[in-house]
Short mmCIF file of C-alpha atoms in Angstrom, two decimals:
data_model
loop_
_atom_site.label_atom_id
_atom_site.label_comp_id
_atom_site.label_asym_id
_atom_site.label_seq_id
_atom_site.Cartn_x
_atom_site.Cartn_y
_atom_site.Cartn_z
CA MET O 1 -17.98 0.26 97.19
CA ALA O 2 -15.30 2.00 95.15
CA HIS O 3 -11.57 2.24 94.53
CA THR O 4 -10.04 5.62 95.28
CA PRO O 5 -6.60 6.70 93.97
CA ALA O 6 -4.41 7.73 96.92
CA ASN O 7 -0.64 8.03 97.32
CA GLY O 8 0.11 6.16 94.11
CA LEU O 9 -2.22 3.20 94.58
CA ARG O 10 -5.94 2.39 94.54
CA LEU O 11 -7.57 1.86 97.92
CA HIS O 12 -10.84 -0.01 98.27
CA THR O 13 -13.25 2.26 100.16
CA GLN O 14 -16.78 2.22 101.53
CA ARG O 15 -18.70 5.24 102.83
CA LEU O 16 -21.82 5.17 104.98
CA PRO O 17 -23.98 8.26 105.37
CA GLY O 18 -24.67 10.17 108.55
CA ARG O 19 -26.97 13.05 109.38
CA GLY O 20 -25.78 16.60 109.00
CA ASP O 21 -22.18 17.58 108.38
CA GLY O 22 -20.44 16.29 111.49
CA PRO O 23 -16.88 14.91 111.41
CA THR O 24 -16.40 11.62 109.58
CA VAL O 25 -15.51 8.52 111.58
CA VAL O 26 -12.69 6.64 109.86
CA PHE O 27 -12.11 2.97 110.74
CA LEU O 28 -8.66 1.35 110.59
CA HIS O 29 -8.53 -2.45 110.62
CA GLY O 30 -5.79 -4.80 111.83
CA LEU O 31 -3.05 -6.70 110.00
CA VAL O 32 -2.87 -9.46 107.38
CA MET O 33 -6.13 -11.43 107.73
CA ASP O 34 -8.18 -8.35 108.50
CA ASN O 35 -9.93 -5.86 106.20
CA LEU O 36 -12.72 -3.28 106.28
CA SER O 37 -15.40 -5.96 106.52
CA SER O 38 -14.51 -6.60 110.17
CA PHE O 39 -16.30 -3.36 111.05
CA TYR O 40 -19.52 -3.95 109.08
CA CYS O 41 -21.52 -5.87 111.63
CA THR O 42 -19.72 -4.52 114.68
CA LEU O 43 -19.23 -0.74 114.78
CA ALA O 44 -19.69 0.91 111.38
CA GLY O 45 -23.43 0.27 111.05
CA PRO O 46 -24.35 1.48 114.56
CA VAL O 47 -22.10 4.54 114.23
CA SER O 48 -23.69 5.46 110.90
CA ARG O 49 -27.22 4.90 112.22
CA ALA O 50 -26.38 7.17 115.16
CA GLY O 51 -25.85 9.97 112.64
CA HIS O 52 -22.09 9.95 112.07
CA PRO O 53 -20.72 9.71 108.50
CA VAL O 54 -18.39 6.73 108.17
CA LEU O 55 -15.38 5.90 106.00
CA LEU O 56 -14.05 2.36 105.80
CA TYR O 57 -11.10 1.32 103.67
CA ASP O 58 -8.84 -1.65 103.05
CA GLN O 59 -5.32 -0.60 103.93
CA ARG O 60 -2.43 -1.01 101.53
CA GLY O 61 -2.05 -4.67 100.56
CA HIS O 62 -5.22 -5.80 102.36
CA GLY O 63 -8.66 -6.82 101.14
CA ARG O 64 -9.40 -5.42 97.70
CA SER O 65 -6.86 -2.61 97.80
CA GLU O 66 -3.75 -2.80 95.66
CA ARG O 67 -0.79 -4.73 97.05
CA PRO O 68 2.52 -3.05 96.17
CA ALA O 69 5.78 -4.72 97.13
CA GLY O 70 6.72 -2.07 99.69
CA GLY O 71 5.49 0.79 101.81
CA TYR O 72 4.16 -1.00 104.89
CA ASP O 73 5.80 1.27 107.46
CA ARG O 74 3.76 3.56 109.71
CA ASP O 75 4.77 6.80 107.98
CA THR O 76 3.58 5.49 104.61
CA ALA O 77 0.32 4.35 106.20
CA VAL O 78 -0.21 7.93 107.43
CA ALA O 79 0.58 9.22 103.94
CA ASP O 80 -1.95 6.77 102.45
CA LEU O 81 -4.66 7.93 104.86
CA THR O 82 -3.84 11.61 104.34
CA ALA O 83 -4.02 11.21 100.55
CA LEU O 84 -7.27 9.25 100.82
CA LEU O 85 -8.92 11.94 102.94
CA ALA O 86 -7.80 14.60 100.43
CA ALA O 87 -9.07 12.57 97.47
CA LEU O 88 -12.49 12.25 99.11
CA GLY O 89 -12.63 15.88 100.21
CA LEU O 90 -12.52 14.92 103.88
CA ASP O 91 -9.34 16.81 104.76
CA ARG O 92 -11.05 20.16 105.39
CA ARG O 93 -11.84 19.29 109.01
CA PRO O 94 -10.46 16.77 111.52
CA VAL O 95 -11.87 13.25 111.54
CA HIS O 96 -12.44 10.71 114.30
CA LEU O 97 -10.11 7.71 113.97
CA VAL O 98 -11.16 4.29 115.28
CA GLY O 99 -8.41 1.67 115.10
CA ASN O 100 -8.57 -1.99 116.02
CA SER O 101 -5.38 -3.83 117.02
CA TYR O 102 -2.61 -2.66 114.64
CA GLY O 103 -5.13 -0.22 113.18
CA GLY O 104 -4.96 1.50 116.57
CA VAL O 105 -1.19 1.78 116.20
CA LEU O 106 -1.69 3.55 112.87
CA ALA O 107 -4.42 5.79 114.31
CA LEU O 108 -2.16 6.87 117.17
CA HIS O 109 0.78 7.44 114.84
CA THR O 110 -1.45 9.58 112.62
CA ALA O 111 -2.48 11.71 115.61
CA LEU O 112 1.19 12.27 116.45
CA ARG O 113 2.32 13.01 112.90
CA ARG O 114 -0.75 14.93 111.69
CA PRO O 115 -2.61 16.30 114.74
CA ASP O 116 -4.43 18.75 112.46
CA LEU O 117 -6.29 15.82 110.86
CA VAL O 118 -7.52 14.09 114.02
CA ALA O 119 -10.49 15.17 116.14
CA SER O 120 -10.34 12.17 118.49
CA LEU O 121 -8.99 8.64 118.79
CA VAL O 122 -10.62 5.35 119.71
CA LEU O 123 -8.01 2.62 120.23
CA ILE O 124 -9.32 -0.93 120.47
CA ASP O 125 -6.78 -3.25 122.11
CA ALA O 126 -3.93 -1.62 120.22
CA GLN O 127 -0.27 -2.61 120.64
CA LEU O 128 1.43 0.36 122.30
CA THR O 129 4.42 -0.42 124.54
CA GLY O 130 6.69 -3.27 125.55
CA ASP O 131 8.06 -5.94 123.20
CA TRP O 132 5.09 -6.04 120.85
CA VAL O 133 7.14 -5.16 117.75
CA GLU O 134 9.47 -8.14 118.24
CA ASP O 135 6.62 -10.42 119.25
CA MET O 136 4.55 -9.47 116.21
CA THR O 137 7.38 -9.84 113.70
CA ASP O 138 8.30 -13.23 115.18
CA THR O 139 4.69 -14.40 114.93
CA LEU O 140 4.32 -13.17 111.37
CA SER O 141 7.64 -14.71 110.33
CA VAL O 142 6.48 -18.12 111.57
CA ALA O 143 3.15 -17.67 109.77
CA ALA O 144 4.97 -16.69 106.58
CA LEU O 145 7.06 -19.87 106.64
CA GLY O 146 3.98 -21.97 107.26
CA LEU O 147 2.09 -20.44 104.37
CA GLU O 148 5.06 -20.68 102.03
CA HIS O 149 5.44 -24.43 102.46
CA SER O 150 1.96 -25.69 103.36
CA GLY O 151 0.02 -25.02 100.16
CA LEU O 152 -2.88 -24.00 102.43
CA PRO O 153 -4.67 -21.75 99.88
CA GLU O 154 -4.73 -24.58 97.34
CA GLN O 155 -5.92 -27.10 99.94
CA LEU O 156 -8.77 -24.82 101.01
CA ALA O 157 -9.76 -24.16 97.41
CA ALA O 158 -9.86 -27.89 96.70
CA LEU O 159 -12.26 -28.30 99.63
CA GLY O 160 -14.56 -25.63 98.19
CA ARG O 161 -13.76 -23.18 100.98
CA ARG O 162 -13.24 -20.29 98.62
CA LYS O 163 -13.43 -17.43 101.11
CA GLU O 164 -10.85 -19.01 103.42
CA ALA O 165 -8.67 -19.84 100.40
CA ARG O 166 -8.81 -16.23 99.26
CA LEU O 167 -7.85 -14.95 102.72
CA ALA O 168 -4.98 -17.43 103.01
CA ALA O 169 -3.70 -16.50 99.55
CA GLY O 170 -3.82 -12.82 100.47
CA ALA O 171 -1.94 -13.48 103.70
CA ASP O 172 0.69 -15.47 101.82
CA ALA O 173 1.13 -12.65 99.29
CA LEU O 174 1.47 -10.05 102.05
CA LEU O 175 3.86 -12.00 104.25
CA ASN O 176 6.05 -13.60 101.59
CA HIS O 177 5.99 -11.17 98.69
CA THR O 178 6.07 -7.70 100.28
CA THR O 179 8.25 -5.85 102.79
CA LEU O 180 5.53 -5.98 105.46
CA ILE O 181 7.52 -7.96 108.03
CA GLU O 182 10.72 -5.98 107.45
CA ASP O 183 8.85 -2.69 107.71
CA LEU O 184 7.20 -3.77 110.97
CA ALA O 185 10.56 -4.88 112.37
CA SER O 186 11.96 -1.38 111.86
CA ALA O 187 9.25 0.21 114.02
CA THR O 188 9.55 1.15 117.67
CA ALA O 189 7.06 0.99 120.52
CA PHE O 190 5.41 4.18 121.74
CA THR O 191 6.65 5.88 124.90
CA ALA O 192 5.11 7.96 127.66
CA ARG O 193 6.64 10.99 125.98
CA ASP O 194 4.72 10.16 122.78
CA PHE O 195 1.47 9.85 124.72
CA ALA O 196 2.07 13.22 126.41
CA ARG O 197 2.26 14.86 122.98
CA LEU O 198 -1.28 13.86 122.00
CA ARG O 199 -3.49 16.87 121.38
CA CYS O 200 -6.83 15.09 120.90
CA PRO O 201 -9.09 13.15 123.28
CA VAL O 202 -8.49 9.40 123.41
CA LEU O 203 -10.78 6.50 124.29
CA ALA O 204 -8.86 3.26 124.84
CA VAL O 205 -10.98 0.09 124.99
CA TYR O 206 -9.21 -3.09 126.09
CA GLY O 207 -10.14 -6.58 127.23
CA ALA O 208 -9.55 -7.37 130.89
CA HIS O 209 -7.51 -10.43 129.87
CA SER O 210 -5.50 -8.67 127.18
CA GLU O 211 -1.72 -8.94 127.35
CA LEU O 212 -1.63 -5.38 125.98
CA LEU O 213 -3.20 -3.75 129.04
CA PRO O 214 0.09 -2.43 130.50
CA GLY O 215 0.47 -0.18 127.47
CA ALA O 216 -3.10 1.04 127.89
CA TYR O 217 -2.44 1.97 131.52
CA GLU O 218 0.70 3.85 130.47
CA LEU O 219 -1.34 5.70 127.85
CA ALA O 220 -4.01 6.61 130.40
CA ARG O 221 -1.38 7.94 132.82
CA SER O 222 0.53 9.98 130.26
CA ALA O 223 -1.94 11.32 127.69
CA PRO O 224 -3.52 14.70 128.52
CA ASP O 225 -7.08 13.50 127.80
CA CYS O 226 -7.56 9.73 127.87
CA GLU O 227 -10.40 7.52 129.08
CA LEU O 228 -9.58 3.84 129.58
CA CYS O 229 -12.47 1.37 129.31
CA VAL O 230 -11.64 -2.21 130.34
CA LEU O 231 -14.25 -4.78 129.30
CA PRO O 232 -14.57 -7.95 131.43
CA ASP O 233 -14.17 -11.56 130.32
CA VAL O 234 -12.39 -10.87 127.03
CA GLY O 235 -8.84 -10.62 125.74
CA HIS O 236 -7.57 -9.26 122.43
CA THR O 237 -10.83 -10.10 120.60
CA VAL O 238 -12.77 -7.09 121.91
CA LEU O 239 -14.19 -6.17 118.50
CA ASN O 240 -15.89 -9.52 117.97
CA GLU O 241 -16.47 -10.86 121.47
CA ALA O 242 -17.42 -7.71 123.38
CA THR O 243 -19.13 -5.83 120.57
CA GLU O 244 -22.05 -4.55 122.66
CA GLY O 245 -19.90 -2.97 125.36
CA LEU O 246 -17.45 -1.62 122.80
CA CYS O 247 -20.22 -0.10 120.70
CA ALA O 248 -21.78 1.57 123.73
CA ALA O 249 -18.44 3.10 124.75
CA VAL O 250 -17.71 4.35 121.22
CA LEU O 251 -21.16 5.84 120.67
CA THR O 252 -21.04 7.56 124.06
CA ARG O 253 -17.66 9.08 123.24
CA LEU O 254 -18.70 10.18 119.74
CA GLY O 255 -21.90 11.67 121.11
CA ALA O 256 -19.98 13.58 123.78
CA ARG O 257 -17.54 14.92 121.18
CA ALA O 258 -20.39 15.95 118.89
CA GLY O 259 -22.02 17.80 121.77
CA ALA O 260 -18.77 19.58 122.60
CA VAL O 261 -18.34 20.68 118.98
CA ALA O 262 -21.96 21.84 118.75
CA GLY O 263 -21.62 23.78 121.98
#
């Protein structure tokens, strides 16, 4: 593991080797309690073993990356990723982006803002349309108040639950001492017109019980090249509770894209 300077801060990164010089697969994790480790035992290992080079990183303010007071809007996230790819010499050819939950939002936004950087997208139960911005900011605001007044990190530390205490302290710092919630509140949901502008292939993997499925159906109808994979008996927790089906879908898509490039 290493820290890589990018866009004025140091991002915690991890690279896994592949075979040959195919496009790198870059993983984007979700918000607040999430970090690059969520991909270790789910997708990153199998993707690397299948021959694809992998880049994992903790996004701004998450995990072991630096936590500045501001810059948690989508455009800055794209700038962080762009600078990271340049710093690692991975900006010479498009990469595959795999985003889970809010990481999928950032992956899609990157494809719209910098289509030259993106070979394909895999969106895992990402928030796309509807009232998700308001719902998310409301949920995070309630969580912020709870963390501010509960002393949860200290309670967990006193019980010897150091990992949970560290995660709770990080969540408290993000929610109560940065502009994360305000930056999220200023965002807008994607539209059918946005989806129609996509220039790369998209694989959207959603749980059959996910409340976010309407946005996935809109994406599948509007994007020029989109495959929707709905996994049974699971909701928003596709990454952890439907890992086998998700991994199969991702590896099939990456293999098909590799074959198309080779051909």
